Phi, psi and omega in degrees: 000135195257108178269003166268148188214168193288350181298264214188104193340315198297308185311306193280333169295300172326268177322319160334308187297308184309308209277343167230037151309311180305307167324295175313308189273011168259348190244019156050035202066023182224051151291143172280159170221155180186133186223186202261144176271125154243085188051272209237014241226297179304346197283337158307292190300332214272332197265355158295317198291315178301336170271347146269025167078029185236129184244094173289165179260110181292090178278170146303087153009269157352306193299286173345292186283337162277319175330299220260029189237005159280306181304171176279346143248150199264343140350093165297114179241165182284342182271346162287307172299350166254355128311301181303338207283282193318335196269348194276325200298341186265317169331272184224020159282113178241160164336298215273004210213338165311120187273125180256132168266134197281162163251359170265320161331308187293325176321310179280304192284030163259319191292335176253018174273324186289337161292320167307309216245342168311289157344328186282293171313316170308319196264005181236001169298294183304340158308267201332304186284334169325290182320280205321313181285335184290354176274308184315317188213070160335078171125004177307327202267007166268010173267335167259158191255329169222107191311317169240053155297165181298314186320330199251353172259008176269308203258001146313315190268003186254321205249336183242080165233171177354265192282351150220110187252126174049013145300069157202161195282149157346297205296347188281305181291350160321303166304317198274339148226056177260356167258012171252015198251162175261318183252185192263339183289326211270328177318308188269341173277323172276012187275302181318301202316312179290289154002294186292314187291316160334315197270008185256351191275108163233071165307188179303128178280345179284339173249341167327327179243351107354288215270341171279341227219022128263283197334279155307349172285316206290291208294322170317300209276353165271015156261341172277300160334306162314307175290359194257293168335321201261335154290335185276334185301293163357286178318287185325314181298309172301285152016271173249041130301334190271351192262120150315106200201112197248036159289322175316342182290328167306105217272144179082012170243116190272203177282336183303282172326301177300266210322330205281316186313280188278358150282314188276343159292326191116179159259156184280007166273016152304328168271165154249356177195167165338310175297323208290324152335311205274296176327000000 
């Protein structure tokens, strides 16, 4: 039954609600229920079904879709796949194999998908300025080991501007990462490094201030992106201290990595063995 209307969940549950009453009293209360996971799209219906004391049985896609490349036609439909649903459901849905959703588990696997797709924008922030300097500065980015560290965004923003674009001195740049450096020699020797390439650099003059005016904007928004990461990871650390959990124990898994682990699994009595896991 599609319980979403062009209104409102809240509009489309009221019918629903409506629509398996008749259901209810021929099944005399003991109807099932069991729907498909589609990502994030079911988690409505399934925490409405849940506040009336009904824990529907959640399948895999993946289940679904071997049903239905078994019939004789092979045409995925929504009625087919809600017939493949009804049919696991008379079959082989038992008590004990009913997928339950945590609601701090879900919780945890969203803070650490939104961590994830924040990561995406970083990286995809760092395509851009890669591109944009290899036109500005050709080879600035073989000076750094990491193309936007703070050491290289104190001298993005001090050396590629407007009005003095690579107009700046040794000694400003020195100043400008000797707070990333542990000694001042090390300070100067990438100050000189910077100092030669500037003075070998004539990008397009038509295109420098376009191209100056996305750069910054690019260091604006992976430095806000940065601060947001570093708030949702937050989230992620508190999340999982409050989970009984010996992953952390595990050398190279952190709170991401655990937290990425025991969100997206679930809860694990859902499985029945090892394999089933790892599958």
């Amino acid at each position: 039954i599609h319980v979403a209307t062009s209104y409102s969940y809240y509009i489309g549950f009221n019918k629903f609600d409506i629509d398996i009453k008749p259901f209810w009293k021929l099944s005399k209360g003991q109807l099932v229920f069991g729907m498909e996971s589609t990502g994030i799209y079911h988690l409505n219906l399934y925490e409405h079904l849940r506040r009336n004391g009904i824990f529907p049985h959640v399948f895999n896609p993946i289940e679904i879709d071997k049903k239905a490349k078994n019939r004789i036609r092979k045409t995925r439909t929504d009625k087919i796949a809600a017939d493949i649903i009804a049919q696991k459901l008379i079959t082989d849905a038992r008590p004990e194999q009913q997928y339950i959703l945590e609601p701090h588990l879900c919780g945890l696997r969203e803070h650490c998908r939104i961590l994830y797709r924040l990561r995406n924008e970083m990286n995809k922030c760092k395509v851009k300025v890669t591109r944009d300097l290899d036109i500005l500065c050709h080879g600035y980015d073989k000076l750094f080991d990491t193309l936007l560290s703070p050491s290289s965004i104190a001298v993005l923003k001090l050396a590629f501007r407007k009005t003095r674009f690579l107009d700046v001195t040794e000694s400003e740049l020195v100043k400008a990462v000797l707070p990333y450096y542990g000694k001042r020699s090390g300070a100067e020797d990438k100050a000189k490094k910077l100092t030669t390439l500037f003075s070998t650099t004539e990008p397009p003059e038509y295109l420098k201030e376009p191209l100056l005016l996305e750069l910054h904007l690019l260091i604006s928004q992976y430095e806000l992106l940065k601060t947001q990461m570093n708030r949702v990871k937050t989230k992620i650390e508190k999340s999982t201290s409050q989970l009984k959990t010996r992953i952390k124990t595990i050398i190279g898994i952190g709170d991401f990595t655990g937290g990425l682990i025991l969100g997206e699994l679930g809860d694990i009595r859902r499985f029945e063995s090892s394999k089933q896991v790892v599958a």
